[in-house]
Amino acid sequence: MTVSPSKLNMFLMFKLPAAYFTGVRTKILDSEHCVVTVKHRWINQNPFKSMFWAVQGMAAELTTGALVMQKIKSSGQNISMLVASNNASFTKKATGLITFVCQDGLKIDEAIKRTIETGEGQTIWMHAIGTNTDNVKVSEFNFEWTLKIKQ
């Protein structure tokens, strides 16, 4: 099975229903980048009438995680993945349609290559930026992914 936006969205519905029901959707996934959107709605808002930070985090994590999943799948190896650490900054109220983009796909190739060659776990920091419809940055997220060959 190839990893595609429609299959990821179906995956969300069954495995991560909180992301699915709050409107997180994968739009683009290729070897270099992933685009995920989420629209500010009643179900995902905070008391200040903007998008709850955790919903932004789910969308941002999906941009990075989808790339990792895709690269692991194409490697043909049995590799585990886990977020070890993350951080975020918020610069504007998130209202309307928010688009998260991660362009770190090529970084993953090297980490997977190293973990296959050495058998040792690898870590990689990946970056996702969320912008509104005016292309104004509303948040930035960094995720430290760990990759390890399963024994």
Short mmCIF file of C-alpha atoms in Angstrom, two decimals:
data_model
loop_
_atom_site.label_atom_id
_atom_site.label_comp_id
_atom_site.label_asym_id
_atom_site.label_seq_id
_atom_site.Cartn_x
_atom_site.Cartn_y
_atom_site.Cartn_z
CA MET A 1 0.00 0.00 0.00
CA THR A 2 1.37 3.40 -0.95
CA VAL A 3 0.99 6.35 1.40
CA SER A 4 -1.26 8.96 -0.22
CA PRO A 5 -3.32 11.93 1.01
CA SER A 6 -6.62 10.04 0.67
CA LYS A 7 -5.26 6.99 2.52
CA LEU A 8 -3.85 9.21 5.27
CA ASN A 9 -7.23 10.91 5.69
CA MET A 10 -8.91 7.50 5.97
CA PHE A 11 -6.21 6.47 8.48
CA LEU A 12 -7.09 9.55 10.57
CA MET A 13 -10.75 8.62 10.66
CA PHE A 14 -10.02 5.18 12.13
CA LYS A 15 -6.76 5.63 14.08
CA LEU A 16 -6.73 9.32 15.06
CA PRO A 17 -10.39 10.36 15.24
CA ALA A 18 -9.62 13.53 17.21
CA ALA A 19 -7.63 14.85 14.25
CA TYR A 20 -10.24 13.71 11.75
CA PHE A 21 -13.25 15.22 13.55
CA THR A 22 -11.48 18.54 14.14
CA GLY A 23 -10.94 18.86 10.38
CA VAL A 24 -7.26 17.95 9.87
CA ARG A 25 -6.80 16.85 6.23
CA THR A 26 -3.76 15.93 4.14
CA LYS A 27 -3.78 17.73 0.78
CA ILE A 28 -0.36 17.05 -0.78
CA LEU A 29 2.29 14.42 -0.09
CA ASP A 30 5.33 13.84 -2.25
CA SER A 31 8.95 12.87 -1.62
CA GLU A 32 9.97 16.35 -0.49
CA HIS A 33 7.01 17.96 1.23
CA CYS A 34 3.61 17.51 2.82
CA VAL A 35 0.71 19.96 3.05
CA VAL A 36 -2.04 19.59 5.65
CA THR A 37 -4.97 21.95 6.21
CA VAL A 38 -7.40 22.54 9.03
CA LYS A 39 -10.22 25.07 9.14
CA HIS A 40 -11.09 27.00 12.27
CA ARG A 41 -14.53 25.82 13.38
CA TRP A 42 -16.56 25.64 16.58
CA ILE A 43 -15.31 22.11 17.36
CA ASN A 44 -11.61 23.08 17.29
CA GLN A 45 -11.68 26.54 18.83
CA ASN A 46 -10.42 27.76 22.17
CA PRO A 47 -12.24 30.24 24.46
CA PHE A 48 -10.52 33.12 22.62
CA LYS A 49 -12.27 32.33 19.30
CA SER A 50 -9.19 30.99 17.53
CA MET A 51 -7.96 27.48 16.80
CA PHE A 52 -6.89 25.46 19.83
CA TRP A 53 -3.11 24.98 19.91
CA ALA A 54 -3.41 21.19 20.10
CA VAL A 55 -5.37 21.05 16.83
CA GLN A 56 -2.60 23.05 15.19
CA GLY A 57 -0.14 20.59 16.71
CA MET A 58 -1.99 17.59 15.27
CA ALA A 59 -1.93 19.13 11.80
CA ALA A 60 1.72 20.12 12.08
CA GLU A 61 2.75 16.69 13.38
CA LEU A 62 0.91 15.03 10.51
CA THR A 63 2.93 17.03 7.95
CA THR A 64 6.14 15.64 9.39
CA GLY A 65 4.87 12.17 10.30
CA ALA A 66 3.31 11.53 6.89
CA LEU A 67 6.68 12.14 5.26
CA VAL A 68 8.38 9.76 7.70
CA MET A 69 5.70 7.08 7.15
CA GLN A 70 6.02 7.41 3.38
CA LYS A 71 9.83 7.13 3.45
CA ILE A 72 9.77 4.12 5.79
CA LYS A 73 7.21 2.39 3.56
CA SER A 74 9.30 2.97 0.43
CA SER A 75 12.47 1.70 2.16
CA GLY A 76 10.94 -1.75 2.55
CA GLN A 77 12.49 -2.01 6.02
CA ASN A 78 10.76 -2.61 9.35
CA ILE A 79 11.53 0.73 11.03
CA SER A 80 9.81 2.21 14.06
CA MET A 81 9.11 5.93 14.37
CA LEU A 82 8.36 7.99 17.45
CA VAL A 83 8.25 11.68 18.39
CA ALA A 84 10.85 12.15 21.12
CA SER A 85 10.46 15.89 21.58
CA ASN A 86 8.72 18.92 20.13
CA ASN A 87 8.40 22.65 20.52
CA ALA A 88 6.19 25.33 19.04
CA SER A 89 5.72 29.07 18.76
CA PHE A 90 2.52 30.96 18.01
CA THR A 91 2.65 34.36 16.34
CA LYS A 92 -0.95 35.18 15.33
CA LYS A 93 -4.48 34.02 16.10
CA ALA A 94 -5.32 31.00 13.96
CA THR A 95 -8.66 31.67 12.28
CA GLY A 96 -9.98 30.64 8.88
CA LEU A 97 -8.17 27.98 6.87
CA ILE A 98 -4.71 27.18 8.24
CA THR A 99 -2.20 25.41 6.00
CA PHE A 100 0.76 23.54 7.47
CA VAL A 101 3.74 22.72 5.28
CA CYS A 102 6.81 20.59 5.98
CA GLN A 103 9.56 20.53 3.35
CA ASP A 104 12.01 18.20 5.12
CA GLY A 105 11.41 15.06 3.06
CA LEU A 106 15.00 14.82 1.85
CA LYS A 107 16.35 14.89 5.43
CA ILE A 108 14.54 11.64 6.18
CA ASP A 109 16.28 9.76 3.38
CA GLU A 110 19.67 10.21 5.03
CA ALA A 111 18.41 9.23 8.49
CA ILE A 112 16.79 6.05 7.15
CA LYS A 113 19.94 5.21 5.19
CA ARG A 114 22.08 5.63 8.33
CA THR A 115 19.80 3.54 10.53
CA ILE A 116 19.74 0.73 7.94
CA GLU A 117 23.54 0.82 7.47
CA THR A 118 24.48 1.05 11.15
CA GLY A 119 21.53 -0.63 12.85
CA GLU A 120 21.55 2.28 15.30
CA GLY A 121 18.63 4.57 16.00
CA GLN A 122 18.67 7.98 14.38
CA THR A 123 17.00 11.26 15.26
CA ILE A 124 15.89 13.98 12.93
CA TRP A 125 14.35 17.38 13.62
CA MET A 126 11.57 18.35 11.23
CA HIS A 127 9.93 21.75 10.85
CA ALA A 128 6.32 22.65 9.98
CA ILE A 129 4.97 26.15 9.41
CA GLY A 130 1.29 27.08 9.65
CA THR A 131 -0.04 30.02 7.64
CA ASN A 132 -3.48 31.55 7.20
CA THR A 133 -5.22 32.37 3.91
CA ASP A 134 -3.32 35.68 3.73
CA ASN A 135 -0.07 33.66 3.89
CA VAL A 136 0.70 35.10 7.34
CA LYS A 137 2.52 32.73 9.68
CA VAL A 138 0.36 31.77 12.67
CA SER A 139 2.54 29.03 14.19
CA GLU A 140 5.72 27.00 13.81
CA PHE A 141 6.34 23.51 15.12
CA ASN A 142 9.48 21.40 15.42
CA PHE A 143 9.33 17.64 15.97
CA GLU A 144 12.24 15.39 16.86
CA TRP A 145 11.53 12.01 15.26
CA THR A 146 13.44 8.88 16.24
CA LEU A 147 13.91 6.08 13.73
CA LYS A 148 15.06 2.61 14.67
CA ILE A 149 15.22 -0.76 12.92
CA LYS A 150 12.76 -3.14 14.62
CA GLN A 151 14.37 -6.36 15.83
#
